[in-house]
Short mmCIF file of C-alpha atoms in Angstrom, two decimals:
data_model
loop_
_atom_site.label_atom_id
_atom_site.label_comp_id
_atom_site.label_asym_id
_atom_site.label_seq_id
_atom_site.Cartn_x
_atom_site.Cartn_y
_atom_site.Cartn_z
CA MET A 1 -21.85 4.56 -11.24
CA ALA A 2 -20.28 7.39 -9.25
CA ASN A 3 -16.93 6.73 -10.95
CA ASP A 4 -18.58 6.95 -14.37
CA ALA A 5 -20.13 10.31 -13.48
CA GLU A 6 -16.82 11.56 -12.11
CA ASP A 7 -15.00 10.46 -15.28
CA ALA A 8 -17.63 12.18 -17.41
CA VAL A 9 -17.27 15.45 -15.48
CA ARG A 10 -13.48 15.25 -15.64
CA SER A 11 -13.60 14.59 -19.39
CA TYR A 12 -15.98 17.51 -19.92
CA LEU A 13 -13.81 19.91 -17.91
CA THR A 14 -10.73 18.78 -19.83
CA SER A 15 -12.55 19.46 -23.09
CA VAL A 16 -13.59 22.94 -21.91
CA LYS A 17 -9.99 23.71 -20.93
CA GLU A 18 -8.68 22.53 -24.30
CA ASP A 19 -11.26 24.63 -26.18
CA LEU A 20 -10.35 27.70 -24.13
CA MET A 21 -6.63 27.16 -24.66
CA THR A 22 -7.17 26.80 -28.41
CA GLY A 23 -8.72 30.27 -28.38
CA VAL A 24 -5.90 31.63 -26.24
CA SER A 25 -3.18 30.13 -28.45
CA PHE A 26 -4.62 31.85 -31.53
CA MET A 27 -5.15 35.09 -29.60
CA ILE A 28 -1.58 35.35 -28.27
CA PRO A 29 0.03 36.60 -31.54
CA PHE A 30 -2.53 39.43 -31.69
CA VAL A 31 -1.83 40.38 -28.07
CA THR A 32 1.90 40.20 -28.69
CA ILE A 33 1.77 42.44 -31.75
CA GLY A 34 -0.68 44.82 -30.09
CA GLY A 35 1.20 45.12 -26.82
CA ILE A 36 4.65 45.49 -28.34
CA PHE A 37 3.68 48.00 -31.06
CA LEU A 38 1.64 50.08 -28.62
CA ALA A 39 4.59 50.18 -26.22
CA LEU A 40 6.88 51.13 -29.10
CA GLY A 41 4.46 53.90 -30.08
CA TYR A 42 4.62 55.36 -26.59
CA ALA A 43 8.41 54.95 -26.52
CA VAL A 44 8.85 56.82 -29.82
CA ALA A 45 6.43 59.52 -28.69
CA SER A 46 8.37 59.96 -25.44
CA LEU A 47 11.47 60.93 -27.43
CA SER A 48 9.68 64.12 -28.42
CA ASN A 49 7.98 64.54 -25.02
CA ASN A 50 4.67 63.78 -26.70
CA VAL A 51 3.75 60.52 -24.98
CA GLN A 52 0.41 61.76 -23.58
CA ASP A 53 -0.73 62.91 -27.02
CA VAL A 54 0.42 60.01 -29.15
CA PHE A 55 -3.07 59.24 -30.52
CA ASN A 56 -3.67 62.85 -31.55
CA SER A 57 -0.31 63.26 -33.30
CA THR A 58 -1.58 62.00 -36.66
CA GLY A 59 1.12 61.02 -39.12
CA THR A 60 3.99 60.75 -36.64
CA ALA A 61 5.99 57.54 -36.21
CA GLY A 62 4.57 57.05 -32.71
CA TRP A 63 1.03 57.44 -34.02
CA PHE A 64 1.50 54.81 -36.76
CA LEU A 65 3.02 52.34 -34.28
CA ALA A 66 0.19 52.98 -31.82
CA GLN A 67 -2.43 52.32 -34.53
CA ILE A 68 -0.91 48.88 -35.17
CA GLY A 69 -0.94 48.23 -31.43
CA VAL A 70 -4.57 49.25 -31.06
CA ALA A 71 -5.54 47.04 -34.02
CA GLY A 72 -3.89 44.01 -32.43
CA LEU A 73 -5.49 44.59 -29.04
CA THR A 74 -8.89 45.27 -30.63
CA LEU A 75 -8.86 42.11 -32.74
CA MET A 76 -7.51 39.86 -29.98
CA VAL A 77 -10.89 39.68 -28.22
CA PRO A 78 -13.05 38.51 -31.17
CA VAL A 79 -10.23 36.17 -32.24
CA LEU A 80 -10.40 34.55 -28.79
CA GLY A 81 -14.14 33.91 -29.18
CA ALA A 82 -13.77 32.81 -32.80
CA TYR A 83 -11.22 30.11 -32.09
CA ILE A 84 -12.97 28.81 -28.99
CA ALA A 85 -15.98 28.25 -31.26
CA TYR A 86 -13.67 26.76 -33.91
CA ALA A 87 -12.27 24.29 -31.37
CA ILE A 88 -15.80 23.09 -30.57
CA ALA A 89 -17.49 23.09 -33.99
CA ASP A 90 -14.64 23.44 -36.48
CA ARG A 91 -15.12 25.81 -39.45
CA PRO A 92 -18.89 26.41 -39.05
CA GLY A 93 -18.31 27.95 -35.62
CA LEU A 94 -15.51 30.34 -36.63
CA ALA A 95 -17.46 33.25 -38.16
CA PRO A 96 -20.31 33.25 -35.58
CA GLY A 97 -17.76 33.17 -32.76
CA PHE A 98 -15.89 36.13 -34.26
CA ILE A 99 -18.98 38.22 -35.09
CA LEU A 100 -20.72 37.67 -31.75
CA SER A 101 -17.51 38.39 -29.83
CA TYR A 102 -16.96 41.52 -31.91
CA ILE A 103 -20.49 42.94 -31.63
CA ILE A 104 -20.53 42.76 -27.83
CA GLN A 105 -17.29 44.75 -27.70
CA GLN A 106 -19.12 47.71 -29.24
CA GLY A 107 -20.13 49.90 -26.32
CA ASN A 108 -22.73 51.84 -28.30
CA VAL A 109 -24.45 48.63 -29.38
CA LEU A 110 -24.60 47.22 -25.85
CA GLN A 111 -25.74 50.57 -24.48
CA ALA A 112 -28.61 50.59 -26.96
CA ALA A 113 -29.44 46.99 -25.99
CA GLY A 114 -29.40 48.04 -22.33
CA ASP A 115 -31.87 50.84 -23.10
CA VAL A 116 -34.20 48.31 -24.75
CA ILE A 117 -34.22 45.96 -21.74
CA GLY A 118 -34.09 48.74 -19.15
CA LEU A 119 -30.62 47.95 -17.84
CA GLN A 120 -28.04 50.71 -17.62
CA GLY A 121 -24.45 49.85 -18.52
CA GLY A 122 -22.53 48.20 -21.31
CA SER A 123 -20.82 51.30 -22.68
CA ALA A 124 -17.38 49.76 -22.16
CA GLY A 125 -18.12 46.53 -24.06
CA ALA A 126 -18.11 42.98 -22.70
CA GLY A 127 -14.35 42.45 -22.92
CA TYR A 128 -12.65 39.08 -22.96
CA LEU A 129 -15.20 37.62 -20.54
CA GLY A 130 -17.89 38.26 -23.13
CA ALA A 131 -15.74 36.76 -25.87
CA ILE A 132 -15.29 33.56 -23.87
CA VAL A 133 -19.05 33.23 -23.34
CA ALA A 134 -19.82 34.06 -26.99
CA GLY A 135 -17.20 31.60 -28.22
CA PHE A 136 -18.50 28.69 -26.18
CA LEU A 137 -22.14 29.39 -27.06
CA ALA A 138 -21.34 29.80 -30.77
CA GLY A 139 -19.37 26.57 -30.80
CA ILE A 140 -22.04 24.58 -28.97
CA VAL A 141 -24.91 25.85 -31.15
CA ALA A 142 -22.94 25.43 -34.39
CA ARG A 143 -22.00 21.89 -33.39
CA TRP A 144 -25.66 21.12 -32.70
CA PHE A 145 -26.65 22.32 -36.18
CA LYS A 146 -23.72 20.41 -37.64
CA GLN A 147 -24.99 17.14 -36.16
CA ARG A 148 -28.45 17.46 -37.74
CA ASP A 149 -29.37 15.15 -40.59
CA VAL A 150 -30.23 17.16 -43.72
CA PRO A 151 -31.05 16.27 -47.33
CA GLU A 152 -28.02 15.48 -49.42
CA PHE A 153 -28.43 18.49 -51.71
CA ILE A 154 -28.32 20.85 -48.70
CA ALA A 155 -25.26 19.29 -47.01
CA PRO A 156 -22.61 21.25 -49.02
CA MET A 157 -24.18 24.54 -47.94
CA MET A 158 -24.27 23.70 -44.24
CA PRO A 159 -20.70 24.60 -43.13
CA VAL A 160 -20.29 27.77 -45.20
CA LEU A 161 -23.79 29.23 -45.25
CA LEU A 162 -26.59 27.68 -43.24
CA ILE A 163 -24.83 26.85 -39.96
CA PRO A 164 -22.94 30.18 -39.61
CA VAL A 165 -26.04 32.23 -40.47
CA ALA A 166 -28.38 30.18 -38.26
CA THR A 167 -25.94 30.21 -35.33
CA THR A 168 -25.49 33.97 -35.55
CA ALA A 169 -29.25 34.55 -35.90
CA VAL A 170 -30.07 32.39 -32.88
CA LEU A 171 -27.41 33.80 -30.58
CA THR A 172 -27.38 37.52 -31.47
CA PRO A 173 -30.51 38.40 -29.44
CA ILE A 174 -29.27 36.25 -26.54
CA MET A 175 -25.86 37.91 -26.48
CA LEU A 176 -27.25 41.44 -26.88
CA PHE A 177 -30.40 41.42 -24.78
CA VAL A 178 -29.74 38.69 -22.20
CA LEU A 179 -26.02 38.20 -21.56
CA GLY A 180 -24.11 41.08 -23.12
CA VAL A 181 -24.99 43.97 -20.78
CA PRO A 182 -24.58 42.01 -17.50
CA ILE A 183 -21.23 40.66 -18.70
CA SER A 184 -20.15 44.17 -19.70
CA ILE A 185 -21.08 45.51 -16.26
CA ALA A 186 -19.16 42.67 -14.58
CA ASN A 187 -16.17 43.22 -16.88
CA ALA A 188 -16.15 46.97 -16.20
CA GLY A 189 -16.36 46.33 -12.45
CA LEU A 190 -13.47 43.89 -12.58
CA THR A 191 -11.37 46.26 -14.69
CA ASN A 192 -12.05 49.21 -12.39
CA PHE A 193 -11.27 47.09 -9.34
CA LEU A 194 -7.95 45.98 -10.77
CA SER A 195 -7.11 49.45 -12.07
CA ASN A 196 -7.41 50.78 -8.52
CA MET A 197 -5.08 48.08 -7.19
CA GLN A 198 -1.87 50.05 -7.47
CA GLY A 199 0.53 49.58 -4.58
CA GLY A 200 -2.04 48.78 -1.87
CA GLY A 201 -2.64 45.68 0.20
CA GLN A 202 -5.17 44.35 -2.31
CA ALA A 203 -2.57 44.57 -5.07
CA ILE A 204 -0.10 42.60 -2.99
CA LEU A 205 -2.73 39.93 -2.29
CA LEU A 206 -3.69 39.67 -5.97
CA GLY A 207 -0.05 39.47 -7.04
CA GLY A 208 0.62 36.75 -4.48
CA ILE A 209 -2.38 34.69 -5.61
CA LEU A 210 -1.51 35.02 -9.32
CA GLY A 211 2.13 34.19 -8.59
CA ALA A 212 1.22 31.10 -6.58
CA MET A 213 -1.13 29.93 -9.35
CA MET A 214 1.61 30.27 -11.96
CA ALA A 215 3.89 27.96 -9.96
CA ALA A 216 1.32 25.52 -8.56
CA ASP A 217 1.30 23.19 -11.57
CA MET A 218 3.98 24.81 -13.78
CA GLY A 219 2.12 25.10 -17.07
CA GLY A 220 -0.97 23.11 -16.10
CA PRO A 221 -4.59 24.29 -15.87
CA ILE A 222 -4.11 26.41 -12.71
CA ASN A 223 -1.18 28.17 -14.35
CA LYS A 224 -3.25 28.79 -17.50
CA VAL A 225 -6.19 30.28 -15.57
CA ALA A 226 -3.90 32.95 -14.08
CA TYR A 227 -2.27 33.54 -17.47
CA VAL A 228 -5.53 33.86 -19.43
CA PHE A 229 -6.94 36.20 -16.78
CA SER A 230 -3.94 38.51 -17.06
CA VAL A 231 -3.69 38.41 -20.85
CA GLY A 232 -7.37 39.36 -21.14
CA LEU A 233 -6.80 42.47 -19.03
CA ILE A 234 -4.18 43.83 -21.45
CA SER A 235 -6.95 44.86 -23.85
CA GLU A 236 -8.55 46.81 -20.99
CA GLY A 237 -5.32 48.73 -20.39
CA VAL A 238 -4.58 46.89 -17.13
CA THR A 239 -1.07 45.48 -17.47
CA ALA A 240 0.17 45.12 -13.88
CA PRO A 241 -1.27 41.57 -13.47
CA MET A 242 0.52 40.54 -16.68
CA ALA A 243 3.82 41.68 -15.21
CA ALA A 244 3.14 39.75 -11.99
CA VAL A 245 2.22 36.61 -13.94
CA MET A 246 5.23 36.78 -16.25
CA ILE A 247 7.64 37.42 -13.39
CA ALA A 248 6.12 34.62 -11.30
CA GLY A 249 6.25 32.22 -14.25
CA MET A 250 9.95 32.86 -14.71
CA VAL A 251 10.85 32.19 -11.08
CA PRO A 252 10.49 28.36 -10.70
CA PRO A 253 13.12 27.21 -13.26
CA ILE A 254 15.56 29.98 -12.27
CA GLY A 255 15.11 29.47 -8.52
CA LEU A 256 15.54 25.70 -8.70
CA ALA A 257 18.55 26.04 -10.99
CA LEU A 258 20.08 28.44 -8.47
CA SER A 259 19.47 25.94 -5.67
CA ASN A 260 21.05 23.22 -7.81
CA PHE A 261 24.14 25.37 -8.40
CA ILE A 262 24.45 26.28 -4.72
CA ALA A 263 23.86 22.80 -3.32
CA PRO A 264 24.53 20.19 -6.04
CA GLN A 265 24.73 17.45 -3.38
CA LYS A 266 20.96 17.77 -2.90
CA TYR A 267 20.17 16.82 -6.49
CA ALA A 268 20.87 13.92 -8.83
CA ALA A 269 24.00 14.46 -10.91
CA GLU A 270 22.03 14.59 -14.17
CA MET A 271 19.96 17.49 -12.80
CA TYR A 272 22.97 19.80 -13.06
CA GLU A 273 22.62 19.90 -16.84
CA ASN A 274 18.90 20.50 -16.42
CA ALA A 275 19.76 23.51 -14.22
CA LYS A 276 21.73 25.11 -17.06
CA SER A 277 18.83 24.81 -19.47
CA GLY A 278 16.42 25.79 -16.69
CA VAL A 279 17.98 29.24 -16.45
CA LEU A 280 17.43 29.83 -20.18
CA LEU A 281 13.89 28.45 -20.04
CA GLY A 282 13.07 30.56 -17.01
CA PHE A 283 14.31 33.80 -18.55
CA SER A 284 12.28 32.89 -21.66
CA PHE A 285 9.11 32.63 -19.51
CA ILE A 286 8.79 28.86 -19.93
CA THR A 287 7.71 27.70 -16.47
CA GLU A 288 7.75 24.07 -17.60
CA GLY A 289 11.55 24.14 -17.20
CA ALA A 290 10.96 23.36 -13.50
CA ILE A 291 8.94 20.20 -14.14
CA PRO A 292 11.88 17.71 -13.93
CA TYR A 293 12.61 18.97 -10.40
CA ALA A 294 8.96 18.78 -9.39
CA ALA A 295 8.60 15.28 -10.80
CA ALA A 296 11.62 14.08 -8.81
CA ASP A 297 10.57 15.60 -5.47
CA PRO A 298 7.12 17.22 -5.61
CA ALA A 299 6.57 17.43 -1.83
CA ARG A 300 9.52 19.80 -1.39
CA VAL A 301 9.85 21.45 -4.78
CA ILE A 302 6.25 22.61 -5.27
CA PRO A 303 6.02 24.52 -1.94
CA SER A 304 9.39 26.12 -2.72
CA VAL A 305 8.38 27.41 -6.13
CA VAL A 306 4.89 28.48 -5.00
CA ALA A 307 6.44 30.55 -2.20
CA GLY A 308 9.02 32.17 -4.48
CA SER A 309 6.52 32.95 -7.24
CA ALA A 310 3.98 34.32 -4.75
CA VAL A 311 6.60 36.66 -3.28
CA ALA A 312 7.69 37.77 -6.77
CA GLY A 313 4.11 38.40 -7.94
CA ALA A 314 3.22 40.30 -4.77
CA ALA A 315 6.36 42.45 -5.02
CA SER A 316 5.63 43.23 -8.66
CA MET A 317 2.08 44.41 -7.92
CA ALA A 318 3.20 46.35 -4.84
CA LEU A 319 5.80 48.22 -6.91
CA GLY A 320 3.37 48.94 -9.74
CA VAL A 321 5.38 47.10 -12.40
CA ASN A 322 3.55 46.85 -15.76
CA MET A 323 4.03 44.65 -18.81
CA PRO A 324 2.08 45.27 -22.06
CA ALA A 325 3.39 42.14 -23.82
CA PRO A 326 1.88 38.71 -23.00
CA HIS A 327 5.03 36.69 -23.61
CA GLY A 328 8.73 37.02 -24.27
CA GLY A 329 10.28 36.90 -20.82
CA ILE A 330 13.56 38.75 -20.50
CA PHE A 331 13.40 39.84 -24.13
CA VAL A 332 10.42 42.16 -23.51
CA VAL A 333 11.67 43.64 -20.23
CA PRO A 334 12.50 46.98 -21.95
CA LEU A 335 8.76 47.37 -22.60
CA SER A 336 8.01 47.46 -18.87
CA ASN A 337 7.46 50.80 -17.16
CA GLN A 338 10.06 49.72 -14.57
CA PRO A 339 12.50 47.32 -16.25
CA PHE A 340 14.96 47.26 -13.34
CA MET A 341 12.20 46.50 -10.83
CA PHE A 342 10.91 43.80 -13.18
CA ILE A 343 14.29 42.06 -13.06
CA ALA A 344 14.62 42.70 -9.31
CA CYS A 345 11.31 40.92 -8.65
CA ILE A 346 12.48 37.91 -10.69
CA LEU A 347 15.69 37.74 -8.68
CA LEU A 348 13.82 38.16 -5.38
CA GLY A 349 11.42 35.32 -6.12
CA SER A 350 14.20 33.09 -7.44
CA ILE A 351 16.27 33.63 -4.29
CA VAL A 352 13.26 32.80 -2.08
CA THR A 353 12.68 29.59 -4.05
CA ALA A 354 16.38 28.66 -3.94
CA VAL A 355 16.68 29.28 -0.20
CA ILE A 356 13.55 27.27 0.68
CA ALA A 357 14.37 24.38 -1.68
CA THR A 358 17.95 24.20 -0.44
CA ALA A 359 16.85 24.34 3.19
CA ILE A 360 14.18 21.62 3.07
CA LYS A 361 15.72 19.17 0.60
CA PRO A 362 17.95 16.45 2.08
CA ASN A 363 21.18 15.40 0.39
CA PHE A 364 20.50 13.24 -2.63
CA ASP A 365 20.80 9.51 -2.00
CA ALA A 366 20.87 7.45 -5.19
CA LYS A 367 19.89 4.26 -3.34
CA VAL A 368 16.83 5.86 -1.74
CA ALA A 369 15.81 7.39 -5.06
CA ALA A 370 16.13 4.05 -6.84
CA GLN A 371 14.09 2.35 -4.12
CA SER A 372 11.36 5.01 -4.35
CA SER A 373 11.14 4.62 -8.12
CA ASP A 374 10.83 0.85 -7.78
CA ASP A 375 7.97 1.29 -5.31
#
């Protein structure tokens, strides 16, 4: 009985993670376009010493690029909610998820809702936290309507008319007058807290935690929690955690490849080829390039990569390194405010990983490895 309940909980949590990652996967192109074009807008504006006034320089190249960037970063939040709802309820959940996620980003709307219920706040919008809540609620409610038995002549209207309208009508007052303002206050508090973490001890701690999470399961759910958290903050103008996460995610494949090059006797012969590809995967921000090493010797490899990524993430936050793009690895380094420090943090974390892995791993013994695999 207990095992059945445990399996049910595990299955539910897996489903929630998959729904969230569906939303994130559709959101990423919007974040990428927004972050890169906004950075390009600032870069072009800096050529004419006009970087602080880029949004007021109407008609300039920097202004046009910045408008594209703002559009991408504005749309990324409702797109996240829309596709979480889509993952749960398919097409009927898409429009309600988008509209509800969009409306709670409007600070004036939430402020008016706060006045109605006597709660001050909400002027900054509910951010990506609100979009996640709106997406899950829209998907769940739309799926419930979808599962209702209706007369045959009504069925064709359900997915395109009745379910989207009913879902939006049911959830709009809940999102505006019950959940929206508190989520907005929490989101603003989190954003302010992180914005003030520039170079202090708290920043180092946050960077270390995010870095360790990125390496803990190398692309698994813990890794994705840190990634989603950091990507969501880009729309709030907080880009230091994204730099820490990207740097930390690049460290495991590079660090283990470096260890393999330094001490090939500690690894199976076939791993040497994996090391070559691992360097490319690492610099492309594909943490999964370290998985073959972790699968072969998890007890020694995982602590090595967690330590290296934690050091890299902490160093990045301590130095105030920023990254406006959510993906791209070495190819988006020029967009960082400190590109050389960005690369230095990658190298630092990779060296820490390589040193620890090389120090604690014994020389590879094919007979012992074969015996372990048979067991």
